[in-house]
């Protein structure tokens, strides 16, 4: 059986807006909040070329599935601007350049489908423009509009997700989250932290635990910083503590983001998510995934074929530049894991909440989006 539940009341959008602006397109380029420097330094860098954007995504100056999708779209705007500024006039050559930069951007991080989705949207926009217009100036203008639209729609989708998710959180409930699926990881509101933000706006007695998220510490460095910026109290725990918190009755609700969701609901997210889902099931605690439809990859029947990024082993071999393990050993450092759909209580999207029987309920959400 498949069900899509849509809370009967109107979704409230009186959610706590975030002050955080992870990325902004300006006339100079793309202003990025460099996430590798947080929480010690709030430094903005201006990215002016698609190559620099690819580097920023790869090195995680910008990270999080929806945010890297938006960054990829803006990277193609930078490519089109470059073409115009260097005197390009032939639209077919612009198309060739955009395709080359799309390949470069797409190769940076393989797991989050939002990157290839947003790039696909930009290339489809170019094809549509080319059918009626051959002016490079217009191409740049319409590609800019499309990238801004992808960005704004993500913020709106996250607010709607937040509204749906907030209604699932019990009064005074304790929420546990993993990694950073917040304003920093999206257009500026957040998926899992969008739920936290909206829940807190409705009931400021809810509490939040953030897992530190080894090895890149997105929970410790980014989630605690982000929630503190927005005056939402948060308690930091190490990844290994989560099951104990659950056993002690200290967690009511788990919500995480997603990098890619297969048609059957299997969900790739930051490494450690699956462990949380197992522990949540063992303790009968609801485990929700919050993600926009752009994170769902219906071309994959299950999570078995989701590409999992393997990251530099120094991330686990070193702490603060110092080696922490014996010489001569091997390392294994996948950045993501796949939580089987059986462990997921629901997938909260901007079109409603998909429930088990995900093949049908996910399909129904896409039909609503048409
Ligand atoms: O490696 P990262 O920091 O890009 O991983 C991010 C995550 O796993 C997030 O949970 C996911 O992208 C959802 S962001 C709304």
Coordinates of C-alpha atoms and ligand atoms in Angstrom, one line a residue:
X1 CA 0.0 0.0 0.0
X2 CA 1.3 3.5 -0.7
X3 CA 0.2 6.6 1.0
X4 CA 1.0 10.3 0.7
X5 CA 0.0 12.2 3.7
X6 CA -0.6 15.9 3.4
X7 CA -1.3 17.6 6.8
X8 CA -5.0 18.7 6.5
X9 CA -4.4 22.2 7.9
X10 CA -2.8 24.9 5.7
X11 CA 1.1 24.7 6.0
X12 CA 2.2 27.6 8.1
X13 CA 5.0 29.7 6.6
X14 CA 5.5 31.8 9.7
X15 CA 8.7 29.9 10.1
X16 CA 11.8 31.5 11.6
X17 CA 13.7 32.8 8.6
X18 CA 17.4 32.2 8.7
X19 CA 19.9 35.1 8.5
X20 CA 22.4 32.9 6.8
X21 CA 23.1 33.5 3.1
X22 CA 25.3 30.6 1.9
X23 CA 25.6 31.8 -1.7
X24 CA 24.4 34.9 -3.7
X25 CA 24.8 35.7 -7.4
X26 CA 26.0 39.3 -7.8
X27 CA 27.2 41.3 -10.7
X28 CA 30.8 40.5 -9.6
X29 CA 30.3 36.7 -9.4
X30 CA 29.0 34.4 -6.8
X31 CA 29.5 35.3 -3.2
X32 CA 30.1 32.1 -1.2
X33 CA 30.2 31.8 2.6
X34 CA 33.4 29.6 2.9
X35 CA 32.1 26.7 5.0
X36 CA 35.6 25.3 5.5
X37 CA 36.4 28.3 7.7
X38 CA 33.3 28.0 10.0
X39 CA 32.8 28.3 12.9
X40 CA 36.0 30.2 13.6
X41 CA 35.7 32.7 10.7
X42 CA 32.8 34.0 8.7
X43 CA 34.6 34.6 5.4
X44 CA 32.9 35.3 2.1
X45 CA 34.7 34.6 -1.2
X46 CA 33.7 35.8 -4.6
X47 CA 33.8 33.1 -7.3
X48 CA 34.2 34.4 -10.8
X49 CA 34.8 31.4 -13.1
X50 CA 33.2 28.0 -13.5
X51 CA 36.6 26.4 -12.8
X52 CA 36.7 28.2 -9.4
X53 CA 33.2 27.1 -8.7
X54 CA 34.1 23.5 -9.4
X55 CA 37.0 23.8 -7.0
X56 CA 34.8 25.4 -4.4
X57 CA 32.3 22.5 -4.6
X58 CA 35.0 19.9 -4.6
X59 CA 36.8 21.3 -1.5
X60 CA 33.4 21.8 0.3
X61 CA 33.6 25.6 0.6
X62 CA 30.0 25.1 -0.5
X63 CA 28.4 21.7 0.4
X64 CA 25.1 20.1 1.0
X65 CA 23.0 18.6 -1.8
X66 CA 20.6 21.5 -2.7
X67 CA 23.4 24.1 -2.2
X68 CA 25.8 22.4 -4.6
X69 CA 22.9 22.2 -7.1
X70 CA 22.4 25.9 -6.9
X71 CA 26.2 26.5 -7.0
X72 CA 26.4 24.4 -10.2
X73 CA 23.6 26.4 -11.8
X74 CA 25.5 29.6 -10.9
X75 CA 28.7 28.1 -12.2
X76 CA 27.0 27.9 -15.6
X77 CA 25.9 31.6 -15.4
X78 CA 29.6 32.5 -14.8
X79 CA 30.5 30.4 -17.9
X80 CA 27.9 32.3 -20.0
X81 CA 29.0 35.7 -18.7
X82 CA 32.6 34.8 -19.5
X83 CA 31.6 33.9 -23.1
X84 CA 29.8 37.2 -23.5
X85 CA 32.7 39.2 -21.9
X86 CA 35.2 37.6 -24.2
X87 CA 33.2 38.7 -27.3
X88 CA 31.5 35.4 -28.1
X89 CA 28.7 35.8 -30.6
X90 CA 27.9 32.2 -31.8
X91 CA 25.2 30.5 -29.7
X92 CA 26.3 27.0 -30.7
X93 CA 29.8 27.8 -29.3
X94 CA 28.2 29.0 -26.1
X95 CA 26.3 25.7 -25.9
X96 CA 29.6 23.8 -26.4
X97 CA 31.3 25.8 -23.6
X98 CA 28.4 25.3 -21.2
X99 CA 28.4 21.5 -21.9
X100 CA 32.1 21.3 -21.2
X101 CA 31.7 23.3 -17.9
X102 CA 28.7 21.1 -17.0
X103 CA 30.9 18.0 -17.3
X104 CA 33.5 19.7 -15.1
X105 CA 31.0 20.7 -12.4
X106 CA 29.2 17.4 -12.5
X107 CA 32.4 15.5 -11.8
X108 CA 33.1 17.3 -8.5
X109 CA 30.8 15.4 -6.2
X110 CA 29.0 12.3 -7.4
X111 CA 26.4 11.4 -4.7
X112 CA 24.1 14.4 -4.4
X113 CA 21.8 14.2 -7.4
X114 CA 20.8 17.9 -7.0
X115 CA 24.0 18.9 -8.8
X116 CA 23.3 17.0 -12.0
X117 CA 19.6 17.9 -11.7
X118 CA 20.3 21.7 -11.6
X119 CA 22.8 21.5 -14.4
X120 CA 20.3 19.5 -16.5
X121 CA 17.7 22.2 -15.8
X122 CA 20.2 24.9 -17.0
X123 CA 21.1 23.0 -20.2
X124 CA 17.4 22.4 -21.0
X125 CA 16.8 26.1 -20.5
X126 CA 19.6 26.9 -23.0
X127 CA 18.1 24.5 -25.6
X128 CA 14.7 26.2 -25.2
X129 CA 16.2 29.6 -25.6
X130 CA 18.2 28.5 -28.7
X131 CA 15.0 27.5 -30.4
X132 CA 13.8 31.1 -30.5
X133 CA 16.7 33.4 -29.9
X134 CA 20.3 33.6 -30.9
X135 CA 21.4 36.7 -28.9
X136 CA 24.1 35.9 -26.4
X137 CA 23.0 38.8 -24.2
X138 CA 19.5 37.2 -24.0
X139 CA 21.0 33.8 -23.3
X140 CA 23.0 35.2 -20.4
X141 CA 19.9 37.0 -19.0
X142 CA 17.6 34.0 -19.3
X143 CA 20.2 31.6 -17.8
X144 CA 20.6 34.0 -14.9
X145 CA 16.9 34.1 -14.4
X146 CA 16.7 30.3 -14.4
X147 CA 19.5 29.9 -11.8
X148 CA 17.9 32.5 -9.6
X149 CA 14.6 30.6 -9.9
X150 CA 16.3 27.3 -8.9
X151 CA 17.6 29.1 -5.9
X152 CA 14.4 30.8 -4.8
X153 CA 12.3 27.7 -5.4
X154 CA 14.7 25.8 -3.1
X155 CA 14.1 28.3 -0.3
X156 CA 10.4 28.1 -0.8
X157 CA 10.4 24.2 -1.0
X158 CA 12.4 24.1 2.3
X159 CA 10.0 26.4 4.0
X160 CA 7.1 24.2 3.0
X161 CA 9.0 21.0 4.1
X162 CA 9.6 22.8 7.4
X163 CA 5.9 23.5 7.8
X164 CA 5.0 19.8 7.1
X165 CA 7.7 18.5 9.3
X166 CA 7.1 20.8 12.2
X167 CA 3.6 19.3 12.7
X168 CA 5.2 15.9 13.2
X169 CA 7.3 17.0 16.1
X170 CA 5.6 16.4 19.5
X171 CA 5.2 19.4 21.8
X172 CA 8.4 19.9 23.8
X173 CA 10.0 17.1 21.8
X174 CA 13.7 16.4 21.5
X175 CA 14.9 16.3 17.9
X176 CA 18.1 14.6 16.8
X177 CA 19.8 15.4 13.5
X178 CA 23.0 14.4 11.7
X179 CA 25.4 16.4 9.5
X180 CA 24.2 19.8 8.4
X181 CA 21.0 19.9 6.4
X182 CA 20.4 23.5 7.1
X183 CA 20.5 27.0 5.5
X184 CA 24.2 26.4 4.8
X185 CA 23.4 23.2 2.8
X186 CA 20.5 24.7 0.8
X187 CA 19.4 27.9 -0.7
X188 CA 19.1 29.4 2.7
X189 CA 16.5 27.7 4.9
X190 CA 17.3 24.0 5.2
X191 CA 15.6 20.6 4.9
X192 CA 16.1 18.8 8.2
X193 CA 17.0 22.1 9.9
X194 CA 14.1 23.6 8.1
X195 CA 11.9 21.2 10.1
X196 CA 13.9 22.2 13.3
X197 CA 13.4 25.9 12.4
X198 CA 9.7 25.6 11.8
X199 CA 9.2 23.4 14.8
X200 CA 11.0 25.9 17.0
X201 CA 8.9 28.8 15.6
X202 CA 5.7 26.9 16.7
X203 CA 7.0 25.7 20.0
X204 CA 10.2 27.1 21.6
X205 CA 10.4 24.3 24.1
X206 CA 11.6 21.8 21.5
X207 CA 15.2 20.8 21.9
X208 CA 17.9 19.8 19.4
X209 CA 20.7 17.3 19.6
X210 CA 23.3 17.6 16.8
X211 CA 25.7 14.7 16.0
X212 CA 29.2 15.9 15.5
X213 CA 29.4 13.9 12.1
X214 CA 32.8 12.4 11.7
X215 CA 35.0 12.9 9.9
X216 CA 34.3 16.4 8.4
X217 CA 32.3 17.5 11.5
X218 CA 29.5 19.2 9.7
X219 CA 27.3 18.8 12.8
X220 CA 29.9 20.2 15.2
X221 CA 31.2 23.0 13.0
X222 CA 28.2 23.9 10.9
X223 CA 24.9 22.9 12.5
X224 CA 25.8 24.3 15.9
X225 CA 27.0 27.5 14.3
X226 CA 23.9 27.8 12.2
X227 CA 21.5 27.2 15.0
X228 CA 23.4 29.5 17.3
X229 CA 23.2 32.3 14.6
X230 CA 19.5 31.9 14.6
X231 CA 19.2 31.7 18.4
X232 CA 18.0 28.1 18.5
X233 CA 19.5 26.2 21.4
X234 CA 21.4 23.1 20.5
X235 CA 23.3 20.3 22.3
X236 CA 26.3 18.7 20.6
X237 CA 27.0 15.0 21.0
X238 CA 29.5 12.6 19.4
X239 CA 28.1 10.2 16.7
X240 CA 28.6 7.2 19.0
X241 CA 26.3 8.7 21.7
X242 CA 23.1 8.7 19.7
X243 CA 21.9 5.1 20.6
X244 CA 22.5 5.8 24.2
X245 CA 20.5 9.0 24.1
X246 CA 17.7 7.0 22.5
X247 CA 17.9 4.2 25.1
X248 CA 17.7 6.7 27.8
X249 CA 14.4 8.1 26.3
X250 CA 16.2 11.4 25.5
X251 CA 15.1 11.5 21.8
X252 CA 11.6 11.8 20.4
X253 CA 12.2 12.5 16.7
X254 CA 15.0 12.0 14.2
X255 CA 15.2 14.1 11.1
X256 CA 18.0 14.1 8.5
X257 CA 18.5 15.4 5.0
X258 CA 19.3 13.5 1.9
X259 CA 21.8 13.5 -1.0
X260 CA 19.9 11.1 -3.3
X261 CA 16.7 9.1 -2.8
X262 CA 16.0 6.2 -5.1
X263 CA 12.4 5.5 -6.4
X264 CA 11.9 2.9 -3.6
X265 CA 12.8 5.3 -0.9
X266 CA 16.3 4.1 -0.1
X267 CA 18.2 7.2 0.9
X268 CA 21.8 8.2 0.6
X269 CA 22.9 10.8 3.2
X270 CA 26.0 11.6 5.2
X271 CA 27.9 8.6 6.5
X272 CA 26.5 7.6 9.9
X273 CA 22.8 8.2 8.9
X274 CA 22.1 4.4 8.5
X275 CA 23.5 3.7 12.0
X276 CA 21.1 6.3 13.4
X277 CA 18.2 4.8 11.5
X278 CA 19.0 1.3 12.9
X279 CA 19.1 2.7 16.4
X280 CA 15.9 4.7 15.9
X281 CA 14.0 1.6 14.7
X282 CA 15.3 -0.5 17.7
X283 CA 13.9 2.2 20.0
X284 CA 10.7 2.8 18.1
X285 CA 11.6 6.4 17.5
X286 CA 10.3 8.0 14.2
X287 CA 13.0 8.5 11.7
X288 CA 12.2 11.1 8.9
X289 CA 14.1 12.2 5.8
X290 CA 13.5 15.8 4.7
X291 CA 14.3 16.6 1.1
X292 CA 12.9 18.5 -1.9
X293 CA 11.8 16.5 -4.9
X294 CA 15.0 17.6 -6.7
X295 CA 16.8 15.1 -4.4
X296 CA 14.7 12.1 -5.6
X297 CA 16.3 10.2 -8.5
X298 CA 13.5 8.2 -10.0
X299 CA 15.8 6.6 -12.5
X300 CA 17.3 4.4 -9.8
X301 CA 15.0 1.6 -8.7
X302 CA 16.9 1.1 -5.4
X303 CA 19.7 2.6 -3.4
X304 CA 22.1 -0.2 -4.5
X305 CA 23.3 1.8 -7.5
X306 CA 23.6 5.2 -5.9
X307 CA 27.2 6.4 -6.5
X308 CA 29.0 6.8 -3.1
X309 CA 31.8 9.4 -3.0
X310 CA 35.0 8.1 -1.4
X311 CA 36.9 10.9 0.1
X312 CA 40.6 11.6 0.9
X313 CA 41.7 9.2 3.6
X314 CA 43.5 12.1 5.4
X315 CA 40.0 13.1 6.6
X316 CA 40.1 10.1 8.9
X317 CA 43.9 9.6 9.3
X318 CA 44.5 13.1 10.7
X319 CA 43.1 15.5 13.2
X320 CA 44.2 19.1 13.0
X321 CA 47.0 18.2 10.7
X322 CA 48.3 15.5 13.0
X323 CA 48.3 11.8 12.2
X324 CA 46.2 9.9 14.7
X325 CA 46.7 6.3 13.7
X326 CA 49.5 3.8 13.3
X327 CA 51.8 3.7 10.2
X328 CA 51.2 1.1 7.6
X329 CA 47.4 0.6 8.0
X330 CA 44.6 1.0 5.4
X331 CA 41.8 3.4 5.4
X332 CA 38.2 3.4 4.0
X333 CA 36.4 6.7 3.9
X334 CA 33.0 6.7 2.1
X335 CA 31.3 10.1 2.5
X336 CA 27.8 8.7 2.5
X337 CA 25.7 5.6 3.3
X338 CA 22.4 4.3 2.1
X339 CA 19.6 3.8 4.6
X340 CA 17.1 1.2 3.3
X341 CA 13.6 2.5 3.0
X342 CA 12.3 0.0 5.6
X343 CA 13.9 2.1 8.3
X344 CA 12.4 5.4 7.2
X345 CA 9.1 6.5 8.8
X346 CA 8.4 9.1 6.1
X347 CA 10.0 11.4 3.5
X348 CA 9.0 15.0 4.0
X349 CA 8.9 16.9 0.7
X350 CA 7.4 20.2 -0.5
X351 CA 4.5 18.2 -2.0
X352 CA 3.6 16.3 1.1
X353 CA 5.0 13.3 3.1
X354 CA 5.7 10.0 1.4
X355 CA 5.0 7.0 3.5
X356 CA 6.2 3.4 3.2
X357 CA 5.2 1.9 0.0
X358 CA 7.5 4.5 -1.4
X359 CA 7.4 3.5 -5.1
X360 CA 3.8 4.5 -5.2
X361 CA 3.8 7.4 -2.7
X362 CA 6.9 9.0 -4.3
X363 CA 5.3 8.8 -7.7
X364 CA 2.2 10.4 -6.3
X365 CA 4.2 13.4 -5.1
X366 CA 5.7 13.9 -8.6
X367 CA 2.2 13.7 -10.1
X368 CA 1.1 16.5 -7.7
X369 CA 4.1 18.5 -8.8
X370 CA 3.0 18.5 -12.5
Ligands
LIG1 O1 29.4 16.1 2.4 P1 28.3 17.1 2.6 O2 28.6 18.0 3.7 O3 28.0 17.8 1.3 O4 27.1 16.2 3.0 C1 25.8 16.8 3.3 C2 24.8 15.9 3.7 O5 24.9 14.7 3.7 C3 23.4 16.5 3.9 O6 22.8 15.8 4.9 C4 22.6 16.4 2.6 O7 23.3 17.0 1.6 C5 21.3 17.1 2.8 S1 21.5 18.9 2.8 C6 20.0 19.6 2.8

